[in-house]
mmCIF file of C-alpha atoms in Angstrom:
data_model
loop_
_atom_site.group_PDB
_atom_site.id
_atom_site.type_symbol
_atom_site.label_atom_id
_atom_site.label_comp_id
_atom_site.label_asym_id
_atom_site.label_seq_id
_atom_site.Cartn_x
_atom_site.Cartn_y
_atom_site.Cartn_z
ATOM 1 C CA MET A 25 149.522 95.748 -23.573
ATOM 2 C CA ARG A 26 146.880 95.270 -20.881
ATOM 3 C CA ARG A 27 145.447 98.725 -21.518
ATOM 4 C CA GLU A 28 145.280 98.095 -25.250
ATOM 5 C CA ILE A 29 143.538 94.747 -24.728
ATOM 6 C CA ALA A 30 140.936 96.577 -22.655
ATOM 7 C CA GLU A 31 140.449 98.989 -25.575
ATOM 8 C CA ILE A 32 139.501 96.218 -28.030
ATOM 9 C CA PRO A 33 135.702 96.551 -27.582
ATOM 10 C CA GLU A 34 135.832 100.332 -28.029
ATOM 11 C CA ALA A 35 138.180 100.082 -31.016
ATOM 12 C CA ALA A 36 135.902 97.551 -32.718
ATOM 13 C CA ALA A 37 132.844 99.727 -32.059
ATOM 14 C CA ARG A 38 134.640 102.736 -33.555
ATOM 15 C CA LEU A 39 135.438 100.788 -36.724
ATOM 16 C CA LEU A 40 131.881 99.472 -36.999
ATOM 17 C CA ASP A 41 130.419 102.955 -36.635
ATOM 18 C CA ALA A 42 132.608 104.257 -39.473
ATOM 19 C CA SER A 43 132.411 101.226 -41.753
ATOM 20 C CA ASP A 44 129.820 102.413 -44.260
ATOM 21 C CA GLY A 45 132.249 104.574 -46.253
ATOM 22 C CA ALA A 46 135.478 103.105 -47.593
ATOM 23 C CA LEU A 47 134.572 99.514 -46.736
ATOM 24 C CA ALA A 48 131.197 99.696 -48.468
ATOM 25 C CA ALA A 49 132.791 101.290 -51.564
ATOM 26 C CA ALA A 50 135.488 98.615 -51.755
ATOM 27 C CA GLY A 51 132.866 95.924 -51.228
ATOM 28 C CA ARG A 52 130.780 97.257 -54.108
ATOM 29 C CA GLN A 53 133.769 97.208 -56.448
ATOM 30 C CA LEU A 54 134.580 93.646 -55.410
ATOM 31 C CA ARG A 55 130.993 92.674 -56.186
ATOM 32 C CA GLU A 56 131.229 94.312 -59.614
ATOM 33 C CA LEU A 57 134.619 92.697 -60.329
ATOM 34 C CA SER A 58 133.629 89.242 -59.034
ATOM 35 C CA PRO A 59 137.279 88.159 -58.758
ATOM 36 C CA PRO A 60 138.052 84.487 -59.419
ATOM 37 C CA VAL A 61 140.829 84.642 -56.804
ATOM 38 C CA VAL A 62 141.931 86.871 -53.938
ATOM 39 C CA ALA A 63 145.609 87.322 -53.069
ATOM 40 C CA THR A 64 146.833 88.476 -49.648
ATOM 41 C CA VAL A 65 150.059 90.208 -48.648
ATOM 42 C CA ALA A 66 151.139 90.595 -45.014
ATOM 43 C CA ARG A 67 153.681 89.631 -42.351
ATOM 44 C CA GLY A 68 153.550 88.759 -38.648
ATOM 45 C CA SER A 69 150.248 89.306 -36.845
ATOM 46 C CA SER A 70 148.876 90.952 -39.987
ATOM 47 C CA ASP A 71 149.553 87.718 -41.883
ATOM 48 C CA HIS A 72 147.581 85.810 -39.262
ATOM 49 C CA ALA A 73 144.685 88.207 -39.884
ATOM 50 C CA ALA A 74 145.086 87.507 -43.612
ATOM 51 C CA SER A 75 145.030 83.756 -42.941
ATOM 52 C CA PHE A 76 141.857 84.149 -40.877
ATOM 53 C CA LEU A 77 140.251 86.058 -43.761
ATOM 54 C CA LYS A 78 141.405 83.374 -46.225
ATOM 55 C CA TYR A 79 139.270 80.799 -44.434
ATOM 56 C CA ALA A 80 136.382 83.249 -44.023
ATOM 57 C CA ILE A 81 136.361 84.205 -47.724
ATOM 58 C CA GLU A 82 136.696 80.634 -48.962
ATOM 59 C CA ILE A 83 133.958 79.358 -46.626
ATOM 60 C CA THR A 84 131.547 82.259 -47.157
ATOM 61 C CA ALA A 85 132.224 83.626 -50.662
ATOM 62 C CA GLY A 86 133.558 80.438 -52.263
ATOM 63 C CA VAL A 87 136.532 82.310 -53.746
ATOM 64 C CA PRO A 88 140.022 80.776 -53.366
ATOM 65 C CA VAL A 89 142.600 82.865 -51.536
ATOM 66 C CA ALA A 90 146.377 82.697 -52.011
ATOM 67 C CA SER A 91 149.106 84.263 -49.888
ATOM 68 C CA LEU A 92 151.799 86.134 -51.846
ATOM 69 C CA GLY A 93 155.346 86.336 -50.502
ATOM 70 C CA PRO A 94 156.330 90.033 -50.405
ATOM 71 C CA SER A 95 159.881 89.198 -51.509
ATOM 72 C CA ILE A 96 158.468 88.098 -54.881
ATOM 73 C CA ALA A 97 158.375 91.798 -55.759
ATOM 74 C CA SER A 98 160.881 93.452 -53.427
ATOM 75 C CA ILE A 99 163.825 91.049 -53.911
ATOM 76 C CA TYR A 100 163.061 88.901 -56.944
ATOM 77 C CA GLY A 101 161.318 91.539 -59.038
ATOM 78 C CA ALA A 102 158.858 89.041 -60.478
ATOM 79 C CA ARG A 103 155.808 90.192 -62.390
ATOM 80 C CA LEU A 104 152.604 88.433 -61.398
ATOM 81 C CA LYS A 105 149.622 87.981 -63.720
ATOM 82 C CA LEU A 106 146.722 89.179 -61.570
ATOM 83 C CA ALA A 107 144.212 90.502 -64.104
ATOM 84 C CA ASN A 108 140.669 90.438 -62.632
ATOM 85 C CA ALA A 109 142.007 89.317 -59.245
ATOM 86 C CA ALA A 110 141.740 91.210 -55.972
ATOM 87 C CA CYS A 111 144.747 91.760 -53.699
ATOM 88 C CA LEU A 112 144.287 92.430 -49.988
ATOM 89 C CA THR A 113 147.283 93.871 -48.125
ATOM 90 C CA ILE A 114 147.307 94.129 -44.330
ATOM 91 C CA SER A 115 149.844 96.153 -42.358
ATOM 92 C CA GLN A 116 149.614 98.053 -39.078
ATOM 93 C CA SER A 117 152.017 100.803 -40.112
ATOM 94 C CA GLY A 118 151.650 100.586 -43.881
ATOM 95 C CA LYS A 119 155.350 101.415 -44.177
ATOM 96 C CA SER A 120 157.280 98.179 -44.685
ATOM 97 C CA PRO A 121 159.014 98.464 -48.085
ATOM 98 C CA ASP A 122 158.396 94.855 -49.117
ATOM 99 C CA ILE A 123 154.651 95.030 -48.391
ATOM 100 C CA VAL A 124 154.352 98.311 -50.312
ATOM 101 C CA ALA A 125 156.361 96.912 -53.221
ATOM 102 C CA MET A 126 154.109 93.854 -53.446
ATOM 103 C CA ALA A 127 150.975 96.048 -53.414
ATOM 104 C CA GLU A 128 152.430 98.126 -56.244
ATOM 105 C CA ALA A 129 153.349 94.988 -58.195
ATOM 106 C CA ALA A 130 149.875 93.517 -57.730
ATOM 107 C CA ARG A 131 148.290 96.727 -58.974
ATOM 108 C CA ALA A 132 150.628 96.779 -61.984
ATOM 109 C CA GLY A 133 149.706 93.140 -62.648
ATOM 110 C CA GLY A 134 146.032 94.047 -63.013
ATOM 111 C CA ALA A 135 144.655 93.373 -59.508
ATOM 112 C CA LEU A 136 142.170 95.507 -57.621
ATOM 113 C CA THR A 137 144.245 96.405 -54.540
ATOM 114 C CA ILE A 138 142.771 97.016 -51.100
ATOM 115 C CA ALA A 139 144.931 98.041 -48.118
ATOM 116 C CA ILE A 140 143.902 97.422 -44.521
ATOM 117 C CA ASN A 141 146.119 99.411 -42.162
ATOM 118 C CA ASN A 142 146.148 101.486 -38.980
ATOM 119 C CA THR A 143 147.840 104.555 -40.477
ATOM 120 C CA ALA A 144 145.829 106.835 -42.741
ATOM 121 C CA GLY A 145 147.877 108.197 -45.639
ATOM 122 C CA SER A 146 150.605 105.554 -45.282
ATOM 123 C CA PRO A 147 152.749 104.539 -48.289
ATOM 124 C CA LEU A 148 150.698 101.341 -48.522
ATOM 125 C CA ALA A 149 147.445 103.299 -48.560
ATOM 126 C CA LEU A 150 148.745 105.525 -51.338
ATOM 127 C CA ALA A 151 149.864 102.501 -53.370
ATOM 128 C CA SER A 152 146.398 100.888 -53.305
ATOM 129 C CA ASP A 153 143.079 101.421 -55.084
ATOM 130 C CA HIS A 154 141.202 101.375 -51.786
ATOM 131 C CA SER A 155 142.532 102.103 -48.300
ATOM 132 C CA ILE A 156 140.750 100.952 -45.152
ATOM 133 C CA ASP A 157 141.751 102.660 -41.895
ATOM 134 C CA ILE A 158 141.041 100.154 -39.127
ATOM 135 C CA LEU A 159 140.747 102.983 -36.552
ATOM 136 C CA ALA A 160 142.355 100.965 -33.774
ATOM 137 C CA GLY A 161 144.071 104.062 -32.416
ATOM 138 C CA VAL A 162 147.675 104.320 -31.297
ATOM 139 C CA GLU A 163 149.122 100.946 -30.311
ATOM 140 C CA LYS A 164 152.349 101.272 -28.297
ATOM 141 C CA SER A 165 152.820 97.678 -27.182
ATOM 142 C CA VAL A 166 155.167 95.706 -29.433
ATOM 143 C CA ALA A 167 152.730 92.801 -29.277
ATOM 144 C CA ALA A 168 149.790 93.656 -31.532
ATOM 145 C CA THR A 169 146.374 93.102 -29.993
ATOM 146 C CA LYS A 170 143.656 95.605 -30.882
ATOM 147 C CA SER A 171 145.205 96.202 -34.311
ATOM 148 C CA PHE A 172 145.044 92.461 -35.076
ATOM 149 C CA VAL A 173 141.418 92.252 -33.998
ATOM 150 C CA ASN A 174 140.374 95.351 -35.945
ATOM 151 C CA SER A 175 142.233 94.150 -39.048
ATOM 152 C CA ALA A 176 140.225 90.919 -38.936
ATOM 153 C CA VAL A 177 136.969 92.774 -38.258
ATOM 154 C CA ALA A 178 137.667 95.167 -41.146
ATOM 155 C CA GLY A 179 138.261 92.218 -43.455
ATOM 156 C CA LEU A 180 134.996 90.589 -42.397
ATOM 157 C CA LEU A 181 133.133 93.876 -42.909
ATOM 158 C CA LEU A 182 134.645 94.129 -46.383
ATOM 159 C CA MET A 183 133.559 90.576 -47.145
ATOM 160 C CA ALA A 184 130.044 91.175 -45.813
ATOM 161 C CA HIS A 185 129.638 94.266 -48.022
ATOM 162 C CA TRP A 186 131.053 92.332 -50.982
ATOM 163 C CA THR A 187 128.706 89.359 -50.595
ATOM 164 C CA GLY A 188 125.686 91.208 -49.183
ATOM 165 C CA ASP A 189 125.729 89.015 -46.070
ATOM 166 C CA ASP A 190 123.288 90.699 -43.685
ATOM 167 C CA ASP A 191 123.625 87.941 -41.069
ATOM 168 C CA LEU A 192 127.379 88.483 -40.875
ATOM 169 C CA LEU A 193 126.923 92.266 -40.687
ATOM 170 C CA ALA A 194 124.514 91.806 -37.770
ATOM 171 C CA ALA A 195 126.965 89.459 -36.020
ATOM 172 C CA LEU A 196 129.778 91.973 -36.478
ATOM 173 C CA ARG A 197 127.649 94.703 -34.902
ATOM 174 C CA ARG A 198 127.348 92.585 -31.763
ATOM 175 C CA LEU A 199 131.077 91.910 -31.471
ATOM 176 C CA PRO A 200 132.035 94.757 -29.079
ATOM 177 C CA GLU A 201 129.823 93.341 -26.308
ATOM 178 C CA HIS A 202 131.183 89.843 -26.913
ATOM 179 C CA PHE A 203 134.754 91.176 -26.771
ATOM 180 C CA SER A 204 134.033 92.707 -23.360
ATOM 181 C CA LYS A 205 132.869 89.308 -22.105
ATOM 182 C CA ALA A 206 135.880 87.596 -23.670
ATOM 183 C CA ILE A 207 138.338 89.808 -21.775
ATOM 184 C CA ASP A 208 136.792 88.630 -18.516
ATOM 185 C CA CYS A 209 137.156 84.902 -19.306
ATOM 186 C CA ASP A 210 139.706 83.448 -16.865
ATOM 187 C CA TRP A 211 142.239 81.193 -18.581
ATOM 188 C CA MET A 212 144.853 81.301 -15.825
ATOM 189 C CA PRO A 213 144.323 77.596 -14.992
ATOM 190 C CA ILE A 214 146.573 77.011 -18.031
ATOM 191 C CA ALA A 215 149.469 78.548 -16.075
ATOM 192 C CA SER A 216 149.883 75.565 -13.748
ATOM 193 C CA ALA A 217 150.301 73.207 -16.724
ATOM 194 C CA LEU A 218 153.083 75.413 -18.122
ATOM 195 C CA THR A 219 155.226 75.305 -14.980
ATOM 196 C CA GLY A 220 158.575 73.745 -15.852
ATOM 197 C CA GLU A 221 157.632 73.406 -19.539
ATOM 198 C CA ASN A 222 159.510 74.995 -22.439
ATOM 199 C CA SER A 223 157.038 74.367 -25.247
ATOM 200 C CA LEU A 224 153.377 73.787 -25.995
ATOM 201 C CA PHE A 225 150.989 73.138 -28.868
ATOM 202 C CA ILE A 226 148.130 75.461 -29.788
ATOM 203 C CA LEU A 227 145.490 73.898 -32.012
ATOM 204 C CA GLY A 228 142.781 75.253 -34.272
ATOM 205 C CA ARG A 229 140.724 74.126 -37.230
ATOM 206 C CA GLY A 230 139.557 76.213 -40.163
ATOM 207 C CA PRO A 231 139.503 79.923 -39.256
ATOM 208 C CA SER A 232 140.770 79.201 -35.754
ATOM 209 C CA VAL A 233 144.049 77.847 -37.198
ATOM 210 C CA ALA A 234 144.919 81.486 -37.883
ATOM 211 C CA ILE A 235 143.983 82.329 -34.300
ATOM 212 C CA ALA A 236 146.236 79.518 -33.064
ATOM 213 C CA ASN A 237 149.134 80.941 -35.096
ATOM 214 C CA GLU A 238 148.557 84.375 -33.596
ATOM 215 C CA ALA A 239 148.443 82.894 -30.088
ATOM 216 C CA ALA A 240 151.690 80.965 -30.646
ATOM 217 C CA LEU A 241 153.424 84.149 -31.798
ATOM 218 C CA LYS A 242 152.270 86.002 -28.697
ATOM 219 C CA PHE A 243 153.666 83.254 -26.449
ATOM 220 C CA LYS A 244 157.059 83.715 -28.084
ATOM 221 C CA GLU A 245 156.910 87.519 -27.995
ATOM 222 C CA THR A 246 155.686 88.060 -24.455
ATOM 223 C CA CYS A 247 156.525 84.926 -22.462
ATOM 224 C CA ALA A 248 159.898 83.840 -23.915
ATOM 225 C CA MET A 249 158.313 80.435 -24.416
ATOM 226 C CA HIS A 250 158.160 78.294 -27.531
ATOM 227 C CA ALA A 251 154.699 77.554 -28.852
ATOM 228 C CA GLU A 252 153.792 75.767 -32.064
ATOM 229 C CA ALA A 253 150.446 76.155 -33.818
ATOM 230 C CA TYR A 254 148.848 73.300 -35.748
ATOM 231 C CA SER A 255 145.593 72.363 -37.344
ATOM 232 C CA ALA A 256 143.888 69.783 -35.141
ATOM 233 C CA ALA A 257 143.998 67.525 -38.212
ATOM 234 C CA GLU A 258 147.616 68.259 -39.173
ATOM 235 C CA VAL A 259 148.903 67.617 -35.642
ATOM 236 C CA MET A 260 147.972 63.954 -36.096
ATOM 237 C CA HIS A 261 150.439 63.658 -39.013
ATOM 238 C CA GLY A 262 153.707 63.570 -37.079
ATOM 239 C CA PRO A 263 153.695 66.209 -34.308
ATOM 240 C CA LEU A 264 151.565 63.921 -32.133
ATOM 241 C CA ALA A 265 154.764 61.946 -31.480
ATOM 242 C CA LEU A 266 155.907 64.762 -29.147
ATOM 243 C CA VAL A 267 152.803 64.553 -26.977
ATOM 244 C CA GLY A 268 153.251 62.684 -23.724
ATOM 245 C CA PRO A 269 152.378 62.955 -20.026
ATOM 246 C CA GLY A 270 152.076 66.559 -18.929
ATOM 247 C CA PHE A 271 152.679 68.052 -22.391
ATOM 248 C CA PRO A 272 150.629 71.288 -22.550
ATOM 249 C CA VAL A 273 148.073 71.752 -25.324
ATOM 250 C CA VAL A 274 145.582 74.586 -25.838
ATOM 251 C CA ALA A 275 142.800 73.787 -28.332
ATOM 252 C CA LEU A 276 140.970 76.862 -29.646
ATOM 253 C CA ALA A 277 137.623 75.476 -30.770
ATOM 254 C CA ALA A 278 135.016 77.786 -32.293
ATOM 255 C CA ARG A 279 131.297 77.177 -32.500
ATOM 256 C CA ASP A 280 131.425 75.991 -36.105
ATOM 257 C CA ALA A 281 131.434 72.745 -38.070
ATOM 258 C CA SER A 282 134.902 71.862 -36.764
ATOM 259 C CA GLU A 283 134.005 71.904 -33.057
ATOM 260 C CA PRO A 284 133.199 68.161 -32.705
ATOM 261 C CA SER A 285 136.519 67.133 -34.288
ATOM 262 C CA MET A 286 138.389 69.691 -32.162
ATOM 263 C CA ALA A 287 136.856 68.271 -28.993
ATOM 264 C CA GLN A 288 137.679 64.729 -30.143
ATOM 265 C CA THR A 289 141.334 65.634 -30.744
ATOM 266 C CA ALA A 290 141.550 67.382 -27.364
ATOM 267 C CA ASP A 291 140.178 64.292 -25.636
ATOM 268 C CA LEU A 292 142.521 61.982 -27.573
ATOM 269 C CA MET A 293 145.556 63.979 -26.430
ATOM 270 C CA SER A 294 144.214 64.141 -22.911
ATOM 271 C CA GLY A 295 143.926 60.370 -22.991
ATOM 272 C CA LYS A 296 147.673 60.205 -23.702
ATOM 273 C CA GLY A 297 148.353 62.113 -20.478
ATOM 274 C CA ALA A 298 148.772 65.568 -22.001
ATOM 275 C CA SER A 299 147.545 68.637 -20.116
ATOM 276 C CA VAL A 300 144.873 69.758 -22.560
ATOM 277 C CA PHE A 301 142.666 72.846 -22.350
ATOM 278 C CA VAL A 302 139.858 73.376 -24.840
ATOM 279 C CA THR A 303 137.242 76.045 -25.514
ATOM 280 C CA SER A 304 134.407 73.570 -26.044
ATOM 281 C CA ALA A 305 131.690 72.063 -23.908
ATOM 282 C CA LEU A 306 131.781 68.963 -26.139
ATOM 283 C CA ALA A 307 135.038 67.652 -24.642
ATOM 284 C CA GLU A 308 134.812 64.882 -22.056
ATOM 285 C CA LYS A 309 138.429 64.495 -20.846
ATOM 286 C CA ALA A 310 140.167 67.784 -21.616
ATOM 287 C CA THR A 311 139.851 70.747 -19.261
ATOM 288 C CA LYS A 312 137.203 73.165 -20.500
ATOM 289 C CA LEU A 313 138.016 76.878 -20.753
ATOM 290 C CA PRO A 314 135.345 79.580 -20.524
ATOM 291 C CA HIS A 315 134.596 81.329 -23.796
ATOM 292 C CA ALA A 316 132.357 84.066 -25.150
ATOM 293 C CA ALA A 317 130.275 82.613 -27.980
ATOM 294 C CA THR A 318 129.179 85.117 -30.640
ATOM 295 C CA GLY A 319 126.339 83.202 -32.281
ATOM 296 C CA HIS A 320 128.043 83.187 -35.688
ATOM 297 C CA PRO A 321 130.629 80.607 -36.857
ATOM 298 C CA ILE A 322 132.837 83.150 -38.673
ATOM 299 C CA THR A 323 133.066 85.709 -35.856
ATOM 300 C CA ASP A 324 133.377 83.143 -33.061
ATOM 301 C CA PRO A 325 137.174 82.643 -33.324
ATOM 302 C CA LEU A 326 137.815 86.348 -32.709
ATOM 303 C CA THR A 327 136.587 86.262 -29.116
ATOM 304 C CA LEU A 328 138.992 83.384 -28.474
ATOM 305 C CA ILE A 329 142.027 85.512 -29.330
ATOM 306 C CA VAL A 330 140.752 88.309 -27.097
ATOM 307 C CA SER A 331 140.501 85.895 -24.154
ATOM 308 C CA PHE A 332 143.953 84.573 -25.008
ATOM 309 C CA TYR A 333 145.453 88.074 -25.116
ATOM 310 C CA ALA A 334 144.179 88.749 -21.596
ATOM 311 C CA PHE A 335 145.670 85.457 -20.422
ATOM 312 C CA VAL A 336 149.078 85.742 -22.089
ATOM 313 C CA GLU A 337 149.659 89.275 -20.786
ATOM 314 C CA ALA A 338 148.896 88.106 -17.249
ATOM 315 C CA PHE A 339 150.965 84.950 -17.688
ATOM 316 C CA ALA A 340 154.005 86.924 -18.862
ATOM 317 C CA ARG A 341 153.882 88.977 -15.684
ATOM 318 C CA HIS A 342 153.341 85.774 -13.703
ATOM 319 C CA ARG A 343 156.677 84.590 -15.149
ATOM 320 C CA GLY A 344 158.338 87.827 -14.035
ATOM 321 C CA LEU A 345 158.528 89.250 -17.569
ATOM 322 C CA ASN A 346 157.445 92.599 -18.945
ATOM 323 C CA PRO A 347 155.210 91.883 -21.967
ATOM 324 C CA ASP A 348 155.547 95.509 -23.099
ATOM 325 C CA GLN A 349 159.309 95.223 -23.616
ATOM 326 C CA PRO A 350 160.165 91.900 -25.291
ATOM 327 C CA PRO A 351 163.871 91.527 -26.117
ATOM 328 C CA ASN A 352 165.125 92.039 -29.681
ATOM 329 C CA LEU A 353 161.806 93.419 -30.965
ATOM 330 C CA ARG A 354 160.426 96.814 -31.901
ATOM 331 C CA LYS A 355 156.944 97.978 -32.829
ATOM 332 C CA VAL A 356 157.500 98.784 -36.494
ATOM 333 C CA THR A 357 159.550 96.278 -38.500
ATOM 334 C CA GLU A 358 160.529 97.391 -41.992
ATOM 335 C CA THR A 359 161.811 94.553 -44.186
ATOM 336 C CA ILE A 360 162.904 94.630 -47.808
#
């Protein structure tokens, strides 16, 4: 896992260098289609990438995005009416039967289907109108890292080609250097707050909610520790009741319109005695974590997950665990 985290900048650069082919072609067809809605299909870390892209597409392109449950096709056999829509499927292996079945159903329902996966020629790729190879390279660790990042980058590249967003394209080109800086950000001060704890909250807002969900999953996978992800707004509607002295909270704030409210929530929880860590210089009470800012509000959350990956791998080993061999899990999960 540590080696693959270190490969993230190189993997992203490789994707960026090869992005003018399939991604540009899919982007042109999206521009011609001008879909009124985009549907996504994914599970696990890939679904977190899809959630990140949901926010990015809605904020940037103004097109609503809906997540489709793969079982709608694979178990229930429902037929969806998707004429003039676009359907984005994300899968590392491109082999899970339920994901493939949903892509086939979306295509049959009239959608333009685009697959983002790390396996050229996979069943998912063959079932889709366009196939995007994220070029992350072989990923052996059960916990996805570079494949998650490249899936998100591929989706942003697709969106930038679709919308003709030159500023976003330029920001994406700079990401490999920012990822290198993000790996070196030291978040180990969080470790002391987790001593003797069995659970924590991870907060985000907007696109960084998806990053918080990915971080919470990695805590479960690698550290045998329960973590729950919430929107910094949603956490105020009930879950705040669990927050008391010493309760650990990690707030993943990006440099976007949500940063002031994220910092405010972090300080509010800190004021209740919680051990709060936040990636924002705007906070006054919460402990500030170093972060690698990218200069663009849509790409900024991606450096946060890279810094988190470096931390969680080190923290798992700090707890005496092997993050490369989590119990009960395997790399490729094929569900029906």
